[in-house]
């Protein structure tokens, strides 16, 4: 028997209701079958939001997830029991009117507010910025924003790097100014959008909308939200989807282990996974969708948490900036001392350097981080007592941190990505939200959107 035949047989057994995983088990009422069955691929925020909404409206749903955990790019580590740490999303960005705030309020989840005003910036020699340096940085920041604004007025799009190229040439005689320019591009743009200035579209890099208000993080980790959304949902773990067949009468989802059959499927696979072609669509997706998938960018942002016996850095700050000699190296740090009274520093690396260090060993990454901290805090800077490191680009079920608008893409491509096909294939996930891509609230809202589309069928 061919493998595919064996899988089909399994599917038939599965459809016969022999497994609780097919969604006919506990807690699902008899009326549900009449509304049809939906397979939701991915137990991240988008998938959980969609599945929960459908189930609450009486639909028969099963969530199929490659990992052995929920959350996807929202992942709270409990490796340090006294301090849950988020390896993926950390903050509710802009708490006012943000749907993440509503969920957190429902759960009465305790939150802490970090502030960009509580910032200390150090120059390439590790000296705290003088007033003159701070003013110079501000002036360069304004010039960068002006150069990008001007680029957005021109018909032809260019990369962010090309848009600020004239500034680079003008500043070339001064090494300090060039480093400051690179620092501004890295910390204000590449860390924010998780993408290289060489790839970001000057026209569209900042097309997303924002919520107003503070940035808040969860005392017990962001996972409180996904735990809540996943309550009572039938989730099939460790099921790596390899193929999605969408026929006239039904859809079949082939994983490495079995086949799931249903009336429709909600695809919340990350953009990087869809771009990698590790999941095959049969028949292939419409060409507009394939073009959108190819044009949008999947960015990189990595975290390195360092735990020390005590904080040797200023206790009253949340953010540390460092103007590195080399572009984009350990430019941004968060301290957990003020908000959580924990001697923990979180160092970020985004875009090209963020990708480069994924090939390094943990020891090399920690050594490089400490080298930077020694420039700032001196040779006596201790080794950390523990660390936690992410590698989102090489994670086969993420293939990056979050999506960005690359040169050659437009925001409307996200709407193309979001469009259902033949009332069989539905798409959600942060990349499919044209207003709030790259965020937890974008992922969540995309899940609600897709549920609404199905409920309206
Ligand atoms: C380092 C980092 C920092 C971030 N910081 C913030 C922040 O502070 N605030 C904020 O709002 N947002 C932040 N984000 C973005 C936010 O985490 C994401 O936008 C959001 O979590 C994406 O949710 P999603 O459901 O679209 O995708 P995912 O969470 O990636 O869910 C997709 C699911 O599909 C599964 N999957 C993948 N391949 C397969 C397969 N073949 N078969 C079956 N299942 C599969 C995955 O395992 C995953 O569970 C950050 C992200 C990262 C990585």
Coordinates of C-alpha atoms and ligand atoms in Angstrom, one line a residue, residues 41-47 64-67 69-74 87-93 222 239-242 268-270 273 278-279 301-303 348 390 392 396-398 400-402 428-431 437-441 443 446, ligand 1:
X41 CA -3.6 24.9 11.4
X42 CA -1.5 26.4 14.1
X43 CA -2.1 27.0 17.8
X44 CA -0.6 30.5 17.9
X45 CA -2.7 33.5 18.8
X46 CA -4.4 33.6 15.4
X47 CA -5.3 29.9 15.4
X64 CA -3.5 20.9 14.3
X65 CA -0.2 22.1 15.7
X66 CA 3.4 21.0 14.8
X67 CA 4.9 21.7 18.2
X69 CA 3.0 23.4 23.0
X70 CA 0.6 26.2 22.2
X71 CA 1.5 29.8 21.6
X72 CA 3.8 29.7 18.5
X73 CA 5.8 32.9 18.5
X74 CA 4.3 33.7 21.9
X87 CA 11.1 34.4 24.3
X88 CA 8.7 35.6 21.7
X89 CA 6.3 38.6 22.1
X90 CA 6.8 40.5 25.4
X91 CA 4.7 43.6 25.3
X92 CA 1.2 44.7 24.7
X93 CA 2.3 47.6 22.4
X222 CA 2.2 36.5 27.8
X239 CA 1.3 17.1 14.0
X240 CA 3.6 18.7 11.3
X241 CA 1.4 19.6 8.3
X242 CA 3.0 18.7 5.0
X268 CA -2.3 30.4 10.3
X269 CA 1.1 29.2 9.3
X270 CA 3.8 32.0 9.7
X273 CA 6.8 28.8 6.8
X278 CA 7.5 23.1 3.5
X279 CA 3.7 22.9 3.3
X301 CA 14.6 39.5 16.0
X302 CA 16.4 37.5 18.6
X303 CA 16.7 37.8 22.4
X348 CA 18.4 42.2 21.3
X390 CA 16.4 32.5 20.9
X392 CA 13.7 32.4 15.6
X396 CA 11.3 25.4 11.3
X397 CA 7.8 26.3 12.6
X398 CA 8.4 30.1 12.6
X400 CA 11.6 34.3 11.4
X401 CA 10.2 36.6 14.0
X402 CA 7.5 38.6 12.2
X428 CA -5.1 34.3 9.4
X429 CA -1.9 35.1 11.2
X430 CA 0.0 38.4 11.9
X431 CA 1.2 38.7 8.3
X437 CA 1.0 43.0 11.2
X438 CA 4.0 41.9 13.3
X439 CA 2.1 42.1 16.6
X440 CA 0.1 40.0 19.0
X441 CA -3.0 42.1 18.5
X443 CA -2.5 38.0 15.0
X446 CA -6.8 38.1 12.2
Ligands
LIG1 C1 11.3 37.8 19.4 C2 9.9 38.3 19.1 C3 9.4 39.4 19.8 C4 8.1 39.9 19.6 N1 7.7 40.9 20.4 C5 6.4 41.3 20.3 C6 5.9 42.2 21.3 O1 6.5 42.6 22.2 N2 4.5 42.6 21.1 C7 3.8 42.1 20.1 O2 2.6 42.5 20.0 N3 4.2 41.2 19.2 C8 5.5 40.8 19.3 N4 6.0 39.8 18.5 C9 5.1 39.3 17.4 C10 4.1 38.3 17.8 O3 4.7 37.3 18.6 C11 3.5 37.6 16.6 O4 3.0 38.6 15.7 C12 2.3 36.7 17.0 O5 2.6 35.9 18.1 C13 2.1 35.7 15.8 O6 1.0 34.9 16.0 P1 0.4 34.0 14.8 O7 -0.7 33.2 15.4 O8 0.2 34.8 13.6 O9 1.6 33.0 14.5 P2 2.4 31.9 15.3 O10 2.3 32.3 16.8 O11 3.7 31.6 14.7 O12 1.4 30.6 15.2 C14 1.6 29.8 14.0 C15 1.5 28.3 14.6 O13 1.7 27.5 13.4 C16 2.5 26.4 13.9 N5 3.1 25.7 12.7 C17 4.1 26.1 11.9 N6 4.4 25.3 11.0 C18 3.5 24.2 11.1 C19 3.3 23.0 10.4 N7 4.0 22.7 9.3 N8 2.3 22.2 10.8 C20 1.5 22.6 11.9 N9 1.7 23.7 12.6 C21 2.7 24.5 12.2 C22 3.5 27.0 14.8 O14 4.2 26.1 15.6 C23 2.7 28.0 15.5 O15 2.2 27.5 16.7 C24 7.3 39.3 18.7 C25 7.7 38.2 18.0 C26 9.0 37.7 18.2 C27 9.4 36.4 17.5

